Amino acid sequence: MAARRRTLRTLTGAAAVCAALVSTAWSRPVPPPADVRAEAAAATAGTPAAATPAAGAPAAEASAAGAPAGEAPAGEGPAAEGPATLCAPAGVLRGARGERAVVQLCAGSGTPVMAVSAPASCRRPGTSVRYACLTSGSWTARRDGAAVASGTLPGSQPYPGPGTYEVTASVHVRSTPSGVDLRGTVRATLTLTAPKQQPTHRVEVDRHMLRPGTTTTLTYRVYRDSEQGDGSARFGLIGEESTGVRISTADARCVNPLIGRAPSRDRLGFSVDCALTDLQPGRPATVRVRVRQTSACSTVVSKLGYWMPRGQALYTGGMVEGPTVGCS
């Protein structure tokens, strides 16, 4: 009987060792891809909360075995990249009563837009409440010292392409339930490697400047350069309502947009909307409009929305910024 107890103790000890080894192996973090680097540094804020670097949050770098950071092993080309989000520690906002918010800056790539957000985690001393954090504000991304994109948080702008971006954000962090309410400026360096997608559509116009008190015909050409998708697109023009500008066209594909509740017949005289259905590579659509300026000058901006069918997927297609026609 004693021998049996010794055997059981031996088996129990061996099982504990195995469990410890398995736990250690499973708990090891999976290294990020070799071509993803993020460096983060925080700056002090000029608002009530101070922004300081997150403790123990160095720049995140990863490399394949035997290769420098950011490079693939010898003999291997870069892997094709799909949509992805890269995040880096950006700073810690601190309040006068010990509140703190640890902020990250994130940027998405691999799509036509760069989506920027600032997730945060909130804490307040003396409480065990697990706060949810709401962040808002604005951001600016610089590459080689030049501002290439900016917007609200969260927000998207056309993806400028691969490169290292210095992202600065003015953030307002609030918690749910209430208890943390902080403002400050945070910064992070994000290196995005996804290639910039080639545009599938583009818009051109025959002139770029108008004069006040004149009526001018503008000729737009709308191109579909990709074999993907189909020939459908919506082309829109709009002036500045307050100037009294009027935009009209005889093109049957275009209308001044109808507004108001039925049976209203009111239409926007400073805007034109065109439904194009026959766009093909090598066969652009031509749209002519007349712009009547008053003494108050108005710019005319344009945009093109299109659908790129992918089975029954809902969110496909995109929007292209067209040329802006100025007035002086």
Short mmCIF file of C-alpha atoms in Angstrom, two decimals:
data_model
loop_
_atom_site.label_atom_id
_atom_site.label_comp_id
_atom_site.label_asym_id
_atom_site.label_seq_id
_atom_site.Cartn_x
_atom_site.Cartn_y
_atom_site.Cartn_z
CA MET A 1 0.00 0.00 0.00
CA ALA A 2 2.89 2.33 0.83
CA ALA A 3 4.44 1.54 -2.54
CA ARG A 4 1.19 2.49 -4.24
CA ARG A 5 1.08 5.87 -2.45
CA ARG A 6 4.67 6.57 -3.52
CA THR A 7 3.72 5.73 -7.11
CA LEU A 8 0.74 8.11 -6.99
CA ARG A 9 2.92 10.91 -5.57
CA THR A 10 5.46 10.35 -8.34
CA LEU A 11 2.78 10.48 -11.06
CA THR A 12 1.21 13.59 -9.52
CA GLY A 13 4.56 15.39 -9.46
CA ALA A 14 5.27 14.50 -13.09
CA ALA A 15 1.85 15.78 -14.13
CA ALA A 16 2.47 19.08 -12.33
CA VAL A 17 5.79 19.53 -14.14
CA CYS A 18 4.14 18.83 -17.52
CA ALA A 19 1.34 21.30 -16.75
CA ALA A 20 3.87 23.97 -15.83
CA LEU A 21 5.78 23.42 -19.07
CA VAL A 22 2.60 23.56 -21.16
CA SER A 23 1.43 26.69 -19.36
CA THR A 24 4.75 28.40 -19.99
CA ALA A 25 4.72 27.53 -23.67
CA TRP A 26 1.13 28.70 -24.20
CA SER A 27 1.72 31.93 -22.31
CA ARG A 28 4.52 33.09 -24.57
CA PRO A 29 3.38 36.01 -26.76
CA VAL A 30 3.25 35.42 -30.49
CA PRO A 31 5.78 37.77 -32.12
CA PRO A 32 4.31 40.31 -34.57
CA PRO A 33 5.13 40.10 -38.29
CA ALA A 34 8.66 41.07 -39.24
CA ASP A 35 7.62 44.00 -41.39
CA VAL A 36 5.68 45.79 -38.68
CA ARG A 37 7.49 48.39 -36.60
CA ALA A 38 6.05 50.95 -34.31
CA GLU A 39 7.91 53.45 -32.24
CA ALA A 40 6.08 55.51 -29.67
CA ALA A 41 6.97 58.59 -27.73
CA ALA A 42 4.72 60.88 -25.79
CA ALA A 43 4.85 64.62 -25.33
CA THR A 44 3.66 66.87 -22.55
CA ALA A 45 0.27 68.48 -23.01
CA GLY A 46 -0.60 72.14 -22.72
CA THR A 47 -4.02 71.29 -21.24
CA PRO A 48 -5.03 70.36 -17.65
CA ALA A 49 -3.81 66.77 -18.07
CA ALA A 50 -0.13 66.08 -18.72
CA ALA A 51 0.93 63.57 -21.36
CA THR A 52 3.94 61.45 -20.42
CA PRO A 53 5.48 58.35 -21.99
CA ALA A 54 3.80 55.12 -20.97
CA ALA A 55 6.02 53.32 -18.46
CA GLY A 56 7.72 50.31 -19.97
CA ALA A 57 6.31 51.06 -23.41
CA PRO A 58 9.30 51.15 -25.79
CA ALA A 59 9.01 51.25 -29.53
CA ALA A 60 7.64 47.98 -30.82
CA GLU A 61 9.95 46.28 -33.28
CA ALA A 62 9.94 42.79 -34.68
CA SER A 63 12.30 40.92 -36.96
CA ALA A 64 12.48 37.49 -38.51
CA ALA A 65 15.14 35.16 -37.14
CA GLY A 66 18.53 36.08 -38.54
CA ALA A 67 17.25 39.22 -40.32
CA PRO A 68 17.41 42.90 -39.31
CA ALA A 69 14.21 44.46 -37.97
CA GLY A 70 11.76 45.24 -40.74
CA GLU A 71 13.44 42.94 -43.29
CA ALA A 72 12.38 39.53 -44.52
CA PRO A 73 14.85 36.62 -44.32
CA ALA A 74 17.24 36.31 -47.25
CA GLY A 75 15.66 34.74 -50.30
CA GLU A 76 12.08 35.61 -49.29
CA GLY A 77 10.12 38.42 -50.89
CA PRO A 78 7.64 40.56 -48.92
CA ALA A 79 4.30 38.91 -48.34
CA ALA A 80 1.20 40.48 -49.86
CA GLU A 81 -0.59 42.62 -47.29
CA GLY A 82 -4.29 42.78 -46.65
CA PRO A 83 -6.18 45.26 -44.49
CA ALA A 84 -4.55 45.61 -41.06
CA THR A 85 -4.30 48.00 -38.11
CA LEU A 86 -1.05 49.05 -36.44
CA CYS A 87 -1.13 50.48 -32.90
CA ALA A 88 1.61 52.00 -30.73
CA PRO A 89 1.73 53.45 -27.20
CA ALA A 90 1.36 57.23 -27.51
CA GLY A 91 1.30 58.61 -23.98
CA VAL A 92 -0.30 58.76 -20.56
CA LEU A 93 -2.69 61.54 -19.54
CA ARG A 94 -2.72 62.29 -15.80
CA GLY A 95 -5.19 64.27 -13.73
CA ALA A 96 -4.81 66.25 -10.51
CA ARG A 97 -6.55 63.54 -8.44
CA GLY A 98 -4.48 60.67 -9.75
CA GLU A 99 -6.67 59.78 -12.71
CA ARG A 100 -4.79 58.41 -15.68
CA ALA A 101 -5.52 57.35 -19.23
CA VAL A 102 -3.06 55.25 -21.22
CA VAL A 103 -3.53 56.19 -24.87
CA GLN A 104 -2.53 54.39 -28.05
CA LEU A 105 -2.59 55.68 -31.61
CA CYS A 106 -3.70 53.27 -34.32
CA ALA A 107 -3.64 53.53 -38.11
CA GLY A 108 -5.19 51.17 -40.62
CA SER A 109 -3.66 50.36 -43.99
CA GLY A 110 -4.21 47.97 -46.88
CA THR A 111 -7.35 49.81 -48.02
CA PRO A 112 -7.85 53.06 -49.97
CA VAL A 113 -8.06 54.99 -46.67
CA MET A 114 -5.93 55.40 -43.56
CA ALA A 115 -8.21 55.12 -40.53
CA VAL A 116 -6.81 56.66 -37.33
CA SER A 117 -8.12 56.05 -33.82
CA ALA A 118 -6.91 56.56 -30.25
CA PRO A 119 -8.05 53.74 -27.93
CA ALA A 120 -7.37 54.31 -24.24
CA SER A 121 -7.61 52.54 -20.90
CA CYS A 122 -8.67 54.56 -17.84
CA ARG A 123 -7.93 54.24 -14.14
CA ARG A 124 -8.70 56.16 -10.99
CA PRO A 125 -7.00 55.53 -7.63
CA GLY A 126 -9.04 54.14 -4.78
CA THR A 127 -11.58 52.32 -6.93
CA SER A 128 -11.83 48.89 -8.47
CA VAL A 129 -14.24 50.05 -11.17
CA ARG A 130 -13.30 48.85 -14.65
CA TYR A 131 -13.83 51.92 -16.79
CA ALA A 132 -14.70 52.06 -20.47
CA CYS A 133 -12.98 54.97 -22.22
CA LEU A 134 -14.40 57.27 -24.87
CA THR A 135 -11.80 59.18 -26.90
CA SER A 136 -12.33 62.06 -29.30
CA GLY A 137 -10.25 64.86 -30.76
CA SER A 138 -8.15 65.49 -33.85
CA TRP A 139 -4.98 64.10 -35.45
CA THR A 140 -2.28 65.00 -37.93
CA ALA A 141 0.09 62.60 -39.69
CA ARG A 142 3.46 63.83 -40.98
CA ARG A 143 5.89 62.06 -43.28
CA ASP A 144 9.38 63.48 -43.72
CA GLY A 145 8.24 66.54 -41.80
CA ALA A 146 5.34 67.39 -44.13
CA ALA A 147 1.70 67.03 -43.08
CA VAL A 148 0.08 64.47 -45.39
CA ALA A 149 -3.23 63.74 -43.64
CA SER A 150 -5.36 65.04 -40.79
CA GLY A 151 -8.85 64.65 -39.41
CA THR A 152 -11.03 63.97 -36.41
CA LEU A 153 -10.75 61.05 -34.00
CA PRO A 154 -11.73 58.53 -35.08
CA GLY A 155 -11.49 59.37 -38.76
CA SER A 156 -10.19 58.39 -42.18
CA GLN A 157 -8.31 60.09 -44.98
CA PRO A 158 -7.01 58.75 -48.31
CA TYR A 159 -4.04 56.46 -47.62
CA PRO A 160 -0.84 58.36 -48.54
CA GLY A 161 1.15 55.16 -49.09
CA PRO A 162 3.87 53.27 -47.20
CA GLY A 163 6.27 55.15 -44.97
CA THR A 164 7.04 56.24 -41.43
CA TYR A 165 4.46 58.64 -40.02
CA GLU A 166 4.75 60.93 -37.01
CA VAL A 167 1.18 61.03 -35.74
CA THR A 168 0.18 63.75 -33.27
CA ALA A 169 -3.26 63.80 -31.65
CA SER A 170 -5.09 66.18 -29.34
CA VAL A 171 -7.34 63.85 -27.36
CA HIS A 172 -10.19 64.13 -24.89
CA VAL A 173 -10.65 60.98 -22.81
CA ARG A 174 -13.81 60.39 -20.77
CA SER A 175 -14.78 57.30 -18.83
CA THR A 176 -17.98 55.34 -18.35
CA PRO A 177 -18.99 55.39 -15.54
CA SER A 178 -17.79 58.94 -14.95
CA GLY A 179 -14.64 59.57 -12.96
CA VAL A 180 -11.98 60.20 -15.60
CA ASP A 181 -12.07 63.30 -17.80
CA LEU A 182 -8.68 64.23 -19.28
CA ARG A 183 -7.31 66.20 -22.20
CA GLY A 184 -3.83 66.22 -23.68
CA THR A 185 -1.55 65.73 -26.65
CA VAL A 186 -0.02 62.37 -27.52
CA ARG A 187 2.39 61.26 -30.21
CA ALA A 188 3.48 58.02 -31.84
CA THR A 189 5.59 56.93 -34.77
CA LEU A 190 3.91 54.37 -37.02
CA THR A 191 5.60 52.63 -39.94
CA LEU A 192 3.09 51.39 -42.52
CA THR A 193 4.29 49.06 -45.25
CA ALA A 194 1.16 48.30 -47.29
CA PRO A 195 1.44 49.61 -50.86
CA LYS A 196 -0.87 52.37 -51.98
CA GLN A 197 -3.66 50.97 -54.09
CA GLN A 198 -3.90 52.20 -57.65
CA PRO A 199 -7.02 54.32 -58.23
CA THR A 200 -9.76 52.64 -60.21
CA HIS A 201 -11.52 55.88 -61.20
CA ARG A 202 -10.51 59.50 -61.82
CA VAL A 203 -12.07 62.82 -62.80
CA GLU A 204 -10.62 65.61 -64.98
CA VAL A 205 -11.93 69.08 -65.86
CA ASP A 206 -10.97 71.45 -68.68
CA ARG A 207 -10.35 74.53 -66.50
CA HIS A 208 -9.46 75.25 -62.90
CA MET A 209 -10.37 78.90 -62.34
CA LEU A 210 -13.56 80.96 -62.73
CA ARG A 211 -14.22 84.68 -62.42
CA PRO A 212 -16.96 86.45 -60.44
CA GLY A 213 -20.01 87.68 -62.36
CA THR A 214 -19.49 85.28 -65.28
CA THR A 215 -21.22 82.21 -66.69
CA THR A 216 -18.82 79.46 -67.74
CA THR A 217 -19.18 75.98 -69.21
CA LEU A 218 -17.09 73.32 -67.49
CA THR A 219 -16.38 70.00 -69.21
CA TYR A 220 -15.68 67.05 -66.93
CA ARG A 221 -14.38 63.68 -68.05
CA VAL A 222 -14.94 60.70 -65.77
CA TYR A 223 -12.64 57.70 -66.24
CA ARG A 224 -12.86 54.11 -65.09
CA ASP A 225 -9.33 52.70 -65.38
CA SER A 226 -9.87 49.27 -63.81
CA GLU A 227 -11.32 46.08 -65.21
CA GLN A 228 -12.88 45.52 -61.80
CA GLY A 229 -16.40 46.63 -61.04
CA ASP A 230 -18.96 47.82 -63.54
CA GLY A 231 -19.94 50.93 -65.46
CA SER A 232 -22.07 52.55 -62.75
CA ALA A 233 -21.01 55.64 -60.80
CA ARG A 234 -22.50 58.78 -59.23
CA PHE A 235 -20.84 62.07 -60.11
CA GLY A 236 -21.58 65.16 -58.05
CA LEU A 237 -20.74 68.87 -58.17
CA ILE A 238 -21.46 71.47 -55.52
CA GLY A 239 -20.76 75.17 -55.05
CA GLU A 240 -20.97 77.40 -51.98
CA GLU A 241 -24.63 78.06 -51.19
CA SER A 242 -24.06 81.42 -49.50
CA THR A 243 -22.55 82.96 -52.66
CA GLY A 244 -25.65 82.52 -54.83
CA VAL A 245 -23.80 80.43 -57.43
CA ARG A 246 -26.00 78.41 -59.81
CA ILE A 247 -24.99 75.17 -61.55
CA SER A 248 -27.11 73.73 -64.37
CA THR A 249 -26.84 71.20 -67.19
CA ALA A 250 -28.79 69.88 -70.17
CA ASP A 251 -27.38 66.37 -69.63
CA ALA A 252 -30.29 63.94 -69.15
CA ARG A 253 -28.19 61.87 -66.73
CA CYS A 254 -27.95 64.79 -64.30
CA VAL A 255 -30.35 66.66 -62.02
CA ASN A 256 -30.30 69.38 -59.42
CA PRO A 257 -30.92 67.31 -56.25
CA LEU A 258 -34.49 67.24 -54.94
CA ILE A 259 -34.85 68.25 -51.28
CA GLY A 260 -37.65 68.44 -48.72
CA ARG A 261 -40.59 66.19 -47.94
CA ALA A 262 -43.16 65.20 -50.55
CA PRO A 263 -44.80 66.91 -52.34
CA SER A 264 -41.91 69.42 -52.30
CA ARG A 265 -40.37 70.26 -55.67
CA ASP A 266 -37.50 72.30 -54.24
CA ARG A 267 -34.11 71.58 -55.73
CA LEU A 268 -30.56 72.67 -54.92
CA GLY A 269 -29.54 75.18 -57.55
CA PHE A 270 -25.91 75.16 -56.48
CA SER A 271 -25.43 71.40 -56.92
CA VAL A 272 -25.69 68.80 -59.70
CA ASP A 273 -25.92 65.01 -59.33
CA CYS A 274 -25.29 62.67 -62.28
CA ALA A 275 -26.02 58.93 -62.58
CA LEU A 276 -23.49 57.37 -64.95
CA THR A 277 -24.08 53.82 -66.16
CA ASP A 278 -21.75 53.22 -69.11
CA LEU A 279 -18.23 53.80 -67.76
CA GLN A 280 -15.69 51.46 -69.35
CA PRO A 281 -11.90 51.38 -69.50
CA GLY A 282 -11.07 53.30 -72.66
CA ARG A 283 -14.52 54.91 -72.77
CA PRO A 284 -14.80 57.85 -70.34
CA ALA A 285 -18.01 59.76 -69.73
CA THR A 286 -18.23 63.47 -70.55
CA VAL A 287 -20.41 65.80 -68.46
CA ARG A 288 -20.87 69.51 -69.28
CA VAL A 289 -22.30 71.97 -66.78
CA ARG A 290 -22.85 75.74 -66.73
CA VAL A 291 -21.70 77.67 -63.68
CA ARG A 292 -23.17 81.15 -63.13
CA GLN A 293 -21.16 83.13 -60.62
CA THR A 294 -22.36 86.21 -58.75
CA SER A 295 -20.08 88.96 -57.49
CA ALA A 296 -19.36 86.68 -54.55
CA CYS A 297 -16.98 84.02 -55.83
CA SER A 298 -17.66 80.32 -55.25
CA THR A 299 -15.39 77.35 -55.71
CA VAL A 300 -16.91 74.23 -57.29
CA VAL A 301 -15.88 70.88 -55.86
CA SER A 302 -16.56 67.47 -57.38
CA LYS A 303 -16.60 63.86 -56.26
CA LEU A 304 -17.31 60.44 -57.72
CA GLY A 305 -18.88 57.51 -55.90
CA TYR A 306 -18.71 54.02 -57.36
CA TRP A 307 -19.62 50.43 -56.52
CA MET A 308 -17.21 47.52 -56.95
CA PRO A 309 -19.46 44.43 -56.69
CA ARG A 310 -18.01 41.50 -54.73
CA GLY A 311 -20.75 38.92 -54.63
CA GLN A 312 -23.38 39.99 -52.13
CA ALA A 313 -21.00 41.95 -49.88
CA LEU A 314 -22.51 45.25 -48.73
CA TYR A 315 -19.61 47.64 -48.16
CA THR A 316 -17.80 47.70 -51.50
CA GLY A 317 -16.72 50.49 -53.79
CA GLY A 318 -15.47 53.88 -52.74
CA MET A 319 -15.33 57.62 -53.27
CA VAL A 320 -12.90 59.62 -55.41
CA GLU A 321 -12.17 63.29 -54.85
CA GLY A 322 -12.50 65.18 -58.11
CA PRO A 323 -10.82 68.46 -59.09
CA THR A 324 -11.72 71.72 -57.36
CA VAL A 325 -12.43 74.68 -59.63
CA GLY A 326 -11.50 77.95 -57.93
CA CYS A 327 -12.81 81.47 -58.38
CA SER A 328 -11.01 84.80 -58.11
#
